[in-house]
CSV table of C-alpha atoms and ligand atoms in Angstrom, one decimal:
chain,number,residue,atom,x,y,z
A,15,UNK,CA,14.6,-16.4,-21.5
A,16,UNK,CA,11.4,-18.5,-21.2
A,17,UNK,CA,9.8,-19.6,-18.0
A,18,UNK,CA,10.7,-23.2,-18.7
A,19,UNK,CA,14.4,-22.4,-18.8
A,20,UNK,CA,14.0,-20.4,-15.6
A,21,UNK,CA,12.4,-23.4,-13.9
A,22,UNK,CA,15.1,-25.7,-15.2
A,23,UNK,CA,17.8,-23.3,-13.9
A,24,UNK,CA,16.1,-23.5,-10.5
A,25,UNK,CA,16.2,-27.3,-10.5
A,26,UNK,CA,19.8,-27.2,-11.5
A,27,UNK,CA,20.6,-25.1,-8.5
A,28,UNK,CA,18.7,-27.7,-6.5
A,29,UNK,CA,15.9,-25.3,-5.6
A,30,UNK,CA,12.7,-26.7,-4.3
A,31,UNK,CA,9.4,-25.2,-5.5
A,32,UNK,CA,6.9,-23.7,-3.1
A,33,UNK,CA,3.2,-23.2,-3.4
A,34,UNK,CA,0.5,-21.1,-1.9
A,35,UNK,CA,-0.3,-22.3,1.6
A,36,UNK,CA,-4.0,-22.6,0.9
A,37,UNK,CA,-6.3,-24.5,-1.3
A,38,UNK,CA,-9.3,-23.2,-3.2
A,39,UNK,CA,-12.8,-23.9,-1.9
A,40,UNK,CA,-14.9,-21.5,-4.0
A,41,UNK,CA,-14.0,-20.1,-7.5
A,42,UNK,CA,-15.0,-16.9,-9.2
A,43,UNK,CA,-14.8,-17.2,-13.0
A,44,UNK,CA,-12.7,-14.7,-14.9
A,45,UNK,CA,-13.8,-13.0,-18.1
A,46,UNK,CA,-11.5,-13.1,-21.1
A,47,UNK,CA,-12.0,-10.3,-23.6
A,48,UNK,CA,-10.8,-9.6,-27.1
A,49,UNK,CA,-8.4,-6.7,-27.9
A,50,UNK,CA,-11.3,-5.0,-29.7
A,51,UNK,CA,-13.4,-5.1,-26.6
A,52,UNK,CA,-10.6,-3.8,-24.5
A,53,UNK,CA,-10.0,-0.9,-26.9
A,54,UNK,CA,-13.7,0.1,-26.5
A,55,UNK,CA,-13.6,-0.3,-22.7
A,56,UNK,CA,-10.4,1.8,-22.3
A,57,UNK,CA,-11.7,4.6,-24.5
A,58,UNK,CA,-14.9,4.7,-22.5
A,59,UNK,CA,-12.7,4.8,-19.3
A,60,UNK,CA,-10.7,7.8,-20.5
A,61,UNK,CA,-7.5,5.8,-20.5
A,62,UNK,CA,-7.7,5.7,-16.7
A,63,UNK,CA,-7.7,2.1,-15.3
A,64,UNK,CA,-9.6,3.4,-12.2
A,65,UNK,CA,-12.6,4.1,-14.6
A,66,UNK,CA,-12.7,0.6,-16.1
A,67,UNK,CA,-15.5,-1.7,-15.1
A,68,UNK,CA,-14.1,-4.7,-13.2
A,69,UNK,CA,-16.1,-7.0,-15.5
A,70,UNK,CA,-13.9,-5.9,-18.3
A,71,UNK,CA,-10.7,-6.9,-16.4
A,72,UNK,CA,-9.0,-10.3,-16.6
A,73,UNK,CA,-6.3,-10.2,-13.9
A,74,UNK,CA,-6.9,-7.3,-11.6
A,75,UNK,CA,-3.7,-5.8,-10.1
A,76,UNK,CA,-5.1,-2.3,-9.6
A,77,UNK,CA,-4.7,-2.5,-5.9
A,78,UNK,CA,-4.2,-4.9,-2.9
A,79,UNK,CA,-6.8,-2.7,-1.1
A,80,UNK,CA,-9.9,-4.6,-0.1
A,81,UNK,CA,-9.2,-7.2,-2.7
A,82,UNK,CA,-8.0,-10.0,-0.4
A,83,UNK,CA,-9.7,-13.4,-0.3
A,84,UNK,CA,-11.1,-14.0,3.1
A,85,UNK,CA,-10.6,-17.4,4.7
A,86,UNK,CA,-13.3,-20.0,5.6
A,87,UNK,CA,-12.8,-18.9,9.2
A,88,UNK,CA,-13.3,-15.3,8.4
A,89,UNK,CA,-16.5,-16.1,6.5
A,90,UNK,CA,-17.7,-18.2,9.5
A,91,UNK,CA,-17.0,-15.2,11.7
A,92,UNK,CA,-19.3,-13.1,9.5
A,93,UNK,CA,-22.1,-15.3,10.8
A,94,UNK,CA,-21.2,-14.4,14.3
A,95,UNK,CA,-21.8,-10.7,13.8
A,96,UNK,CA,-23.4,-9.0,16.9
A,97,UNK,CA,-25.2,-6.2,15.1
A,98,UNK,CA,-25.8,-4.1,18.3
A,99,UNK,CA,-25.5,-0.4,17.9
A,100,UNK,CA,-23.4,-0.2,21.0
A,101,UNK,CA,-20.9,-2.5,22.7
A,102,UNK,CA,-20.9,-5.3,20.0
A,103,UNK,CA,-19.0,-8.3,21.2
A,104,UNK,CA,-17.1,-8.2,17.8
A,105,UNK,CA,-15.7,-4.8,18.8
A,106,UNK,CA,-14.2,-6.3,22.0
A,107,UNK,CA,-12.7,-9.2,19.9
A,108,UNK,CA,-11.2,-6.6,17.6
A,109,UNK,CA,-9.8,-4.6,20.5
A,110,UNK,CA,-8.2,-7.8,21.8
A,111,UNK,CA,-6.6,-8.6,18.5
A,112,UNK,CA,-5.2,-5.1,18.0
A,113,UNK,CA,-3.8,-5.0,21.6
A,114,UNK,CA,-2.3,-8.5,21.3
A,115,UNK,CA,-0.5,-8.0,18.0
A,116,UNK,CA,0.1,-4.2,17.7
A,117,UNK,CA,0.3,-3.5,21.4
A,118,UNK,CA,-1.5,-0.2,21.6
A,119,UNK,CA,-3.9,0.5,24.5
A,120,UNK,CA,-6.8,2.3,23.0
A,121,UNK,CA,-8.7,1.4,19.8
A,122,UNK,CA,-11.0,3.5,17.6
A,123,UNK,CA,-12.6,1.6,14.7
A,124,UNK,CA,-13.1,3.5,11.4
A,125,UNK,CA,-14.7,2.6,8.1
A,126,UNK,CA,-11.3,2.5,6.4
A,127,UNK,CA,-7.8,3.9,6.6
A,128,UNK,CA,-8.6,7.4,5.5
A,129,UNK,CA,-11.3,7.7,8.1
A,130,UNK,CA,-8.6,7.1,10.7
A,131,UNK,CA,-6.2,9.5,8.9
A,132,UNK,CA,-8.9,12.2,9.1
A,133,UNK,CA,-9.5,11.8,12.8
A,134,UNK,CA,-5.8,11.7,13.8
A,135,UNK,CA,-5.0,14.7,11.5
A,136,UNK,CA,-7.9,16.8,12.9
A,137,UNK,CA,-7.0,15.9,16.5
A,138,UNK,CA,-3.2,16.5,16.5
A,139,UNK,CA,-2.5,19.1,13.7
A,140,UNK,CA,-2.9,22.9,14.1
A,141,UNK,CA,-2.9,25.2,11.1
A,142,UNK,CA,0.7,26.1,10.3
A,143,UNK,CA,2.2,22.9,11.7
A,144,UNK,CA,4.7,20.7,9.9
A,145,UNK,CA,4.4,17.0,9.4
A,146,UNK,CA,7.6,15.0,8.4
A,147,UNK,CA,7.1,11.6,6.9
A,148,UNK,CA,9.0,8.8,5.1
A,149,UNK,CA,7.6,9.8,1.7
A,150,UNK,CA,4.1,10.9,1.2
A,151,UNK,CA,1.0,8.7,0.7
A,152,UNK,CA,-1.9,10.3,-1.3
A,153,UNK,CA,-4.7,10.2,1.3
A,154,UNK,CA,-2.4,10.6,4.3
A,155,UNK,CA,-0.8,13.8,3.0
A,156,UNK,CA,-4.1,15.2,1.9
A,157,UNK,CA,-5.7,14.8,5.3
A,158,UNK,CA,-2.6,16.4,6.9
A,159,UNK,CA,-2.8,19.3,4.5
A,160,UNK,CA,-6.6,19.7,5.0
A,161,UNK,CA,-5.9,20.0,8.7
A,162,UNK,CA,-3.5,22.9,8.0
A,163,UNK,CA,-0.1,21.2,8.0
A,164,UNK,CA,2.8,21.3,5.5
A,165,UNK,CA,4.2,17.8,4.7
A,166,UNK,CA,7.9,17.3,4.5
A,167,UNK,CA,9.5,14.2,2.9
A,168,UNK,CA,12.3,13.0,5.2
A,169,UNK,CA,12.9,9.6,3.7
A,170,UNK,CA,16.5,8.6,2.8
A,171,UNK,CA,17.6,9.7,-0.7
A,172,UNK,CA,18.0,6.1,-1.8
A,173,UNK,CA,14.2,5.7,-1.8
A,174,UNK,CA,13.9,8.1,-4.7
A,175,UNK,CA,16.3,6.0,-6.8
A,176,UNK,CA,14.6,2.9,-8.3
A,177,UNK,CA,17.9,1.1,-8.8
A,178,UNK,CA,19.5,1.7,-5.4
A,179,UNK,CA,19.8,-1.7,-3.7
A,180,UNK,CA,19.5,-0.4,-0.1
A,181,UNK,CA,17.7,-3.2,1.9
A,182,UNK,CA,15.7,-0.6,3.9
A,183,UNK,CA,14.8,2.1,1.5
A,184,UNK,CA,11.9,3.1,3.7
A,185,UNK,CA,14.1,4.5,6.4
A,186,UNK,CA,13.8,8.0,7.8
A,187,UNK,CA,16.9,10.2,7.2
A,188,UNK,CA,17.4,11.4,10.7
A,189,UNK,CA,19.7,14.2,9.5
A,190,UNK,CA,16.8,15.6,7.3
A,191,UNK,CA,14.4,15.3,10.3
A,192,UNK,CA,16.8,17.0,12.7
A,193,UNK,CA,17.2,19.9,10.2
A,194,UNK,CA,13.4,20.3,10.0
A,195,UNK,CA,13.1,20.3,13.8
A,196,UNK,CA,15.8,23.0,14.0
A,197,UNK,CA,14.1,25.0,11.2
A,198,UNK,CA,10.4,24.7,12.2
A,199,UNK,CA,10.7,24.1,15.9
A,200,UNK,CA,9.7,20.9,17.7
A,201,UNK,CA,6.5,22.6,18.9
A,202,UNK,CA,5.3,23.0,15.3
A,203,UNK,CA,5.7,19.3,14.6
A,204,UNK,CA,2.8,17.4,16.1
A,205,UNK,CA,4.1,14.0,15.0
A,206,UNK,CA,6.3,12.1,12.6
A,207,UNK,CA,4.3,10.2,10.1
A,208,UNK,CA,6.1,6.9,9.7
A,209,UNK,CA,4.9,4.3,7.2
A,210,UNK,CA,6.0,0.6,7.1
A,211,UNK,CA,6.4,-0.4,4.3
A,212,UNK,CA,6.5,2.7,2.0
A,213,UNK,CA,4.0,2.3,-0.7
A,214,UNK,CA,5.1,5.1,-3.0
A,215,UNK,CA,8.7,4.1,-2.8
A,216,UNK,CA,7.8,0.6,-4.1
A,217,UNK,CA,6.8,-1.2,-0.9
A,218,UNK,CA,10.1,-0.7,0.8
A,219,UNK,CA,10.7,-1.4,4.5
A,220,UNK,CA,11.9,0.5,7.5
A,221,UNK,CA,14.5,-1.2,9.7
A,222,UNK,CA,14.1,-1.8,13.4
A,223,UNK,CA,17.3,0.1,14.0
A,224,UNK,CA,15.9,3.1,12.2
A,225,UNK,CA,12.6,3.2,14.2
A,226,UNK,CA,14.6,2.8,17.4
A,227,UNK,CA,16.8,5.8,16.5
A,228,UNK,CA,13.8,7.8,15.3
A,229,UNK,CA,12.2,7.2,18.7
A,230,UNK,CA,15.3,8.4,20.5
A,231,UNK,CA,15.5,11.5,18.4
A,232,UNK,CA,11.8,12.3,18.8
A,233,UNK,CA,12.0,11.7,22.6
A,234,UNK,CA,14.7,14.3,22.9
A,235,UNK,CA,12.3,16.8,21.3
A,236,UNK,CA,9.0,15.7,22.7
A,237,UNK,CA,7.6,14.7,19.3
A,238,UNK,CA,5.2,11.8,18.8
A,239,UNK,CA,5.9,9.0,16.3
A,240,UNK,CA,2.7,7.7,14.6
A,241,UNK,CA,2.8,4.7,12.4
A,242,UNK,CA,0.9,4.1,9.2
A,243,UNK,CA,0.6,0.3,10.0
A,244,UNK,CA,-1.2,-0.5,6.7
A,245,UNK,CA,1.5,-2.9,5.5
A,246,UNK,CA,3.6,-3.3,8.7
A,247,UNK,CA,3.2,-7.0,8.7
A,248,UNK,CA,5.0,-7.2,5.4
A,249,UNK,CA,7.6,-4.8,6.8
A,250,UNK,CA,8.2,-7.3,9.6
A,251,UNK,CA,9.1,-10.0,7.1
A,252,UNK,CA,11.8,-7.9,5.6
A,253,UNK,CA,13.2,-7.2,9.0
A,254,UNK,CA,13.2,-11.0,9.7
A,255,UNK,CA,15.0,-11.7,6.4
A,256,UNK,CA,17.4,-8.8,6.3
A,257,UNK,CA,18.2,-7.4,9.7
A,258,UNK,CA,20.8,-9.0,12.0
A,259,UNK,CA,19.3,-10.5,15.1
A,260,UNK,CA,15.8,-11.1,13.7
A,261,UNK,CA,16.1,-14.3,11.7
A,262,UNK,CA,14.7,-16.4,14.6
A,263,UNK,CA,12.0,-14.0,15.7
A,264,UNK,CA,8.4,-14.6,14.5
A,265,UNK,CA,6.6,-12.0,12.4
A,266,UNK,CA,4.2,-11.4,15.3
A,267,UNK,CA,7.1,-10.7,17.7
A,268,UNK,CA,8.8,-8.3,15.2
A,269,UNK,CA,5.5,-6.5,14.6
A,270,UNK,CA,4.9,-6.0,18.3
A,271,UNK,CA,8.5,-4.7,18.9
A,272,UNK,CA,8.3,-2.3,16.0
A,273,UNK,CA,5.0,-0.8,17.2
A,274,UNK,CA,6.4,-0.5,20.7
A,275,UNK,CA,8.6,2.4,19.5
A,276,UNK,CA,5.6,4.3,18.2
A,277,UNK,CA,2.8,6.2,20.0
A,278,UNK,CA,0.0,4.9,17.9
A,279,UNK,CA,-1.0,3.8,14.5
A,280,UNK,CA,-3.7,4.2,11.8
A,281,UNK,CA,-4.6,1.2,9.7
A,282,UNK,CA,-6.2,0.5,6.4
A,283,UNK,CA,-7.4,-3.0,7.3
A,284,UNK,CA,-8.2,-3.5,3.6
A,285,UNK,CA,-4.5,-4.3,3.1
A,286,UNK,CA,-2.5,-6.5,5.7
A,287,UNK,CA,-5.6,-7.3,7.8
A,288,UNK,CA,-7.3,-9.4,5.1
A,289,UNK,CA,-10.7,-7.8,4.9
A,290,UNK,CA,-12.6,-6.2,2.1
A,291,UNK,CA,-13.5,-3.0,4.1
A,292,UNK,CA,-12.5,-1.6,7.5
A,293,UNK,CA,-9.9,0.4,9.4
A,294,UNK,CA,-8.8,1.4,12.8
A,295,UNK,CA,-6.8,3.9,14.8
A,296,UNK,CA,-5.0,3.0,18.0
A,297,UNK,CA,-3.0,5.1,20.5
A,298,UNK,CA,-1.4,4.8,23.9
A,299,UNK,CA,-2.1,8.4,25.1
A,300,UNK,CA,-5.4,8.5,27.0
A,301,UNK,CA,-6.1,12.2,26.3
A,302,UNK,CA,-5.5,11.8,22.6
A,303,UNK,CA,-7.9,8.8,22.7
A,304,UNK,CA,-10.5,11.0,24.5
A,305,UNK,CA,-10.5,13.5,21.6
A,306,UNK,CA,-10.5,10.8,18.9
A,307,UNK,CA,-13.5,9.2,20.6
A,308,UNK,CA,-15.3,12.5,20.5
A,309,UNK,CA,-14.6,12.9,16.8
A,310,UNK,CA,-15.3,9.4,15.7
A,311,UNK,CA,-19.0,9.9,16.7
A,312,UNK,CA,-19.2,12.9,14.3
A,313,UNK,CA,-17.6,11.4,11.2
A,314,UNK,CA,-17.7,7.6,11.4
A,315,UNK,CA,-20.2,6.2,13.9
A,316,UNK,CA,-20.3,5.2,17.6
A,317,UNK,CA,-16.8,4.4,19.1
A,318,UNK,CA,-17.6,0.7,19.2
A,319,UNK,CA,-18.2,0.3,15.5
A,320,UNK,CA,-16.8,3.4,13.7
A,321,UNK,CA,-18.6,2.7,10.4
A,322,UNK,CA,-18.2,-1.1,10.4
A,323,UNK,CA,-20.9,-3.7,10.8
A,324,UNK,CA,-20.4,-6.2,13.7
A,325,UNK,CA,-19.7,-9.0,11.2
A,326,UNK,CA,-17.0,-6.9,9.5
A,327,UNK,CA,-15.2,-6.3,12.9
A,328,UNK,CA,-15.3,-10.1,13.5
A,329,UNK,CA,-13.8,-10.9,10.1
A,330,UNK,CA,-11.2,-8.2,10.8
A,331,UNK,CA,-10.3,-9.6,14.2
A,332,UNK,CA,-9.8,-13.0,12.7
A,333,UNK,CA,-7.9,-11.5,9.7
A,334,UNK,CA,-5.4,-9.8,12.1
A,335,UNK,CA,-4.7,-13.2,13.6
A,336,UNK,CA,-4.2,-14.8,10.2
A,337,UNK,CA,-2.2,-11.9,8.8
A,338,UNK,CA,0.7,-12.3,11.3
A,339,UNK,CA,1.3,-16.0,10.6
A,340,UNK,CA,4.8,-16.5,9.2
A,341,UNK,CA,3.7,-19.0,6.4
A,342,UNK,CA,1.1,-16.5,5.2
A,343,UNK,CA,3.4,-13.5,5.0
A,344,UNK,CA,6.1,-15.5,3.3
A,345,UNK,CA,3.9,-16.7,0.5
A,346,UNK,CA,2.2,-13.3,0.2
A,347,UNK,CA,5.5,-11.5,-0.3
A,348,UNK,CA,6.9,-14.7,-2.1
A,349,UNK,CA,4.3,-14.3,-4.8
A,350,UNK,CA,5.3,-10.7,-5.4
A,351,UNK,CA,8.9,-11.7,-5.5
A,352,UNK,CA,8.2,-14.6,-8.0
A,353,UNK,CA,6.7,-12.1,-10.5
A,354,UNK,CA,9.6,-9.6,-9.9
A,355,UNK,CA,12.2,-12.3,-10.5
A,356,UNK,CA,10.7,-13.3,-13.8
A,357,UNK,CA,10.7,-9.7,-15.0
A,358,UNK,CA,14.3,-9.2,-13.7
A,359,UNK,CA,15.4,-12.3,-15.7
A,360,UNK,CA,14.0,-10.5,-18.8
A,361,UNK,CA,15.8,-7.2,-18.0
A,362,UNK,CA,12.6,-5.3,-17.6
A,363,UNK,CA,13.1,-2.2,-15.5
A,364,UNK,CA,11.4,-2.5,-12.2
A,365,UNK,CA,12.1,-0.9,-8.8
A,366,UNK,CA,14.7,-2.8,-6.9
A,367,UNK,CA,14.8,-4.4,-4.3
A,368,UNK,CA,11.4,-6.0,-5.0
A,369,UNK,CA,8.9,-4.7,-2.4
A,370,UNK,CA,6.3,-6.3,-0.3
A,371,UNK,CA,2.9,-5.8,-2.1
A,372,UNK,CA,3.6,-5.0,-5.6
A,373,UNK,CA,6.0,-4.8,-8.6
A,374,UNK,CA,6.6,-1.3,-9.7
A,375,UNK,CA,7.5,-1.0,-13.4
A,376,UNK,CA,9.9,1.9,-13.9
A,377,UNK,CA,8.1,3.8,-16.6
A,378,UNK,CA,11.0,6.3,-17.1
A,379,UNK,CA,13.3,3.5,-18.2
A,380,UNK,CA,10.5,1.5,-19.9
A,381,UNK,CA,9.7,4.5,-22.2
A,382,UNK,CA,12.8,6.6,-22.2
A,383,UNK,CA,11.5,8.5,-25.2
A,384,UNK,CA,8.4,9.8,-23.3
A,385,UNK,CA,8.7,13.0,-21.3
A,386,UNK,CA,7.1,12.9,-17.8
A,387,UNK,CA,4.4,15.4,-18.9
A,388,UNK,CA,3.2,12.7,-21.4
A,389,UNK,CA,2.3,10.4,-18.5
A,390,UNK,CA,4.6,7.5,-19.2
A,391,UNK,CA,3.3,5.4,-16.3
A,392,UNK,CA,-0.3,6.0,-17.2
A,393,UNK,CA,0.5,5.1,-20.8
A,394,UNK,CA,2.1,1.8,-19.6
A,395,UNK,CA,-1.0,0.9,-17.6
A,396,UNK,CA,-3.1,1.5,-20.7
A,397,UNK,CA,-0.9,-0.6,-22.9
A,398,UNK,CA,-0.9,-3.5,-20.4
A,399,UNK,CA,-4.7,-3.5,-20.3
A,400,UNK,CA,-4.9,-3.4,-24.1
A,401,UNK,CA,-2.4,-6.3,-24.4
A,402,UNK,CA,-4.0,-8.7,-22.0
A,403,UNK,CA,-6.8,-7.2,-19.9
A,404,UNK,CA,-4.5,-6.9,-16.9
A,405,UNK,CA,-5.3,-3.9,-14.8
A,406,UNK,CA,-2.5,-1.9,-13.1
A,407,UNK,CA,-2.2,1.6,-11.6
A,408,UNK,CA,-0.2,4.7,-12.3
A,409,UNK,CA,2.0,6.0,-9.4
A,410,UNK,CA,3.8,8.9,-11.0
A,411,UNK,CA,3.0,12.5,-12.1
A,412,UNK,CA,-0.8,11.9,-12.2
A,413,UNK,CA,-0.9,10.5,-8.7
A,414,UNK,CA,1.4,13.2,-7.3
A,415,UNK,CA,-1.0,16.0,-8.1
A,416,UNK,CA,-0.3,19.7,-7.7
A,417,UNK,CA,1.2,21.9,-5.1
A,418,UNK,CA,-1.8,23.4,-3.2
A,419,UNK,CA,0.0,26.8,-2.9
A,420,UNK,CA,1.5,27.3,-6.3
A,421,UNK,CA,-0.8,25.1,-8.4
A,422,UNK,CA,2.2,23.6,-10.2
A,423,UNK,CA,2.3,19.9,-11.0
A,424,UNK,CA,4.6,18.0,-8.7
A,425,UNK,CA,7.2,16.2,-10.7
A,426,UNK,CA,8.1,13.1,-8.6
A,427,UNK,CA,11.4,11.4,-9.4
A,428,UNK,CA,9.6,8.1,-9.5
A,429,UNK,CA,7.3,7.5,-12.5
A,430,UNK,CA,6.0,4.0,-11.8
A,431,UNK,CA,3.3,1.6,-13.0
A,432,UNK,CA,2.2,-0.6,-10.1
A,433,UNK,CA,1.2,-4.3,-10.4
A,434,UNK,CA,-0.3,-4.8,-7.1
A,435,UNK,CA,-0.9,-8.4,-5.9
A,436,UNK,CA,-4.1,-9.1,-3.9
A,437,UNK,CA,-3.6,-11.4,-1.0
A,438,UNK,CA,-4.6,-15.1,-1.4
A,439,UNK,CA,-6.4,-14.4,-4.7
A,440,UNK,CA,-4.2,-15.4,-7.6
A,441,UNK,CA,-1.8,-18.3,-8.2
A,442,UNK,CA,1.7,-18.4,-9.5
A,443,UNK,CA,0.2,-19.4,-12.9
A,444,UNK,CA,-1.5,-16.0,-13.0
A,445,UNK,CA,1.9,-14.4,-12.2
A,446,UNK,CA,3.4,-16.1,-15.3
A,447,UNK,CA,0.6,-14.7,-17.5
A,448,UNK,CA,1.2,-11.2,-16.1
A,449,UNK,CA,5.0,-11.4,-16.7
A,450,UNK,CA,4.5,-12.4,-20.3
A,451,UNK,CA,2.1,-9.6,-20.9
A,452,UNK,CA,4.6,-7.1,-19.5
A,453,UNK,CA,7.3,-8.6,-21.7
A,454,UNK,CA,5.0,-8.1,-24.8
A,455,UNK,CA,4.6,-4.4,-23.9
A,456,UNK,CA,8.3,-4.1,-23.4
A,457,UNK,CA,9.0,-5.6,-26.8
A,458,UNK,CA,6.6,-3.0,-28.3
A,459,UNK,CA,7.8,-0.1,-26.2
A,460,UNK,CA,9.0,2.0,-29.2
A,461,UNK,CA,5.4,2.4,-30.4
A,462,UNK,CA,4.1,4.1,-27.2
A,463,UNK,CA,3.3,7.8,-27.8
A,464,UNK,CA,2.0,9.0,-24.4
A,465,UNK,CA,-1.3,10.6,-23.2
A,466,UNK,CA,-2.8,14.0,-22.6
A,467,UNK,CA,-5.0,14.8,-19.6
A,468,UNK,CA,-8.4,16.1,-20.7
A,469,UNK,CA,-10.2,16.2,-17.4
A,470,UNK,CA,-8.7,16.9,-14.0
A,471,UNK,CA,-10.6,16.7,-10.7
A,472,UNK,CA,-9.6,18.9,-7.8
A,473,UNK,CA,-8.8,16.3,-5.2
A,474,UNK,CA,-6.8,13.0,-5.7
A,475,UNK,CA,-7.0,13.5,-9.4
A,476,UNK,CA,-5.6,10.2,-10.4
A,477,UNK,CA,-8.8,8.4,-9.4
A,478,UNK,CA,-11.1,10.2,-11.9
A,479,UNK,CA,-8.9,12.0,-14.4
A,480,UNK,CA,-9.5,11.3,-18.1
A,481,UNK,CA,-6.9,11.1,-20.8
A,482,UNK,CA,-6.6,10.8,-24.6
A,483,UNK,CA,-3.9,9.1,-26.6
A,484,UNK,CA,-1.5,11.3,-28.5
B,11,PLP,C1,-4.6,2.4,1.4
B,11,PLP,C2,-3.7,3.2,2.2
B,11,PLP,C3,-4.2,4.2,3.1
B,11,PLP,C4,-5.6,4.7,3.1
B,11,PLP,O1,-6.5,3.7,3.5
B,11,PLP,P1,-7.9,3.4,2.8
B,11,PLP,O2,-8.4,2.2,3.6
B,11,PLP,O3,-7.8,3.2,1.4
B,11,PLP,O4,-8.8,4.6,3.1
B,11,PLP,C5,-3.3,4.8,3.9
B,11,PLP,N1,-2.0,4.5,3.9
B,11,PLP,C6,-1.4,3.6,3.1
B,11,PLP,C7,0.0,3.3,3.1
B,11,PLP,C8,-2.3,2.9,2.2
B,11,PLP,O5,-1.8,2.0,1.4
């Protein structure tokens, strides 16, 4: 089915079109390459889209991390940077914004999300501890493991099934968590690592009912709940749309309530918070804050800048404010959904329901003839780049890495290629181009032969691994 007929169908149903709630004040030209140029670039990059030069990319859907377009207000805020070493006014502005919208008492700025993950892991985890979470995230789990913990996935089973239509596939399975508590002992579980939304499951949300029940269970055992708030604003939209009782609540209200069931959060501000670099950690417990404030000076910078310039903290404070506006979140997730619905119309296998920040192509069903050890998701990312210069990312066996104890490859159930939509950067017309390129790869799927890994780094291998076509 073509895009025109889809539009016509929409009109027949009486649907009204929507558009991005911003207009463009400054443009950045895109480079269009030939297939020959892309073949050369991909070979030089070892068939890993992380190793491409961005100049050789047409539409860049590698990640939504640090790729947002800042608003005119944020750019104006950059001029108000107070570049004092200590006590910058921008820090206090940031502290206000985090307190108002996330509700935590104490703030520690960090250079980005993993800086915050490092500090919280080193502060709360003792060697031999166990950290349960609603599916792993690459940097999060690594910092927990480096601090001596074993990570346990306690997400509901539906999250591992790309076709299960559960509206809250990010939920914690409280039965799995209770079993772990019984097994490991509550005193060996420093905290539950809760993410909203769950990136590796396809940007799937956690319900308010689930976090409330989780809080109650953890209270009975004296276990903390810490939130990876990186995409919690997007999670709030799903609660507003899908959970009874929240349709008339604003995104800001839902965000605030959700956070109130947790003891603290770490944040990659490069995602929801609409800045190109930055992060933060916030907690309610003063003694934990004391320790974090000791450590931040060692690894990030003084506790009133944590690796960020004053101007960056100002843009971040304004970004937080903009990120919780209902119109913004609706169009952000709406753009992802628009792309996902086009692909669904064409019967292209993607993770359902459509998540908040990205479309995840289901590489297992896309290339049923490729075994997981032939890197089907990495192959699909390569094919997409060759077809049109669109850059995507592997989220499958290469990202999952190896078990640190046994050295064996993890074999995740999900073998996905992620088309991640930056915030406020591309238009629906770009989404049409992307959908058509995915379709072209799908039509040629029988010709894909897979890849072999020829260089494997020790940590987070997906970033720098190199491959060769078979
Ligand atoms: C990006 C990300 C992080 C890590 O943050 P960085 O800013 O990239 O260091 C942590 N958790 C989730 C869910 C993320 O998406």
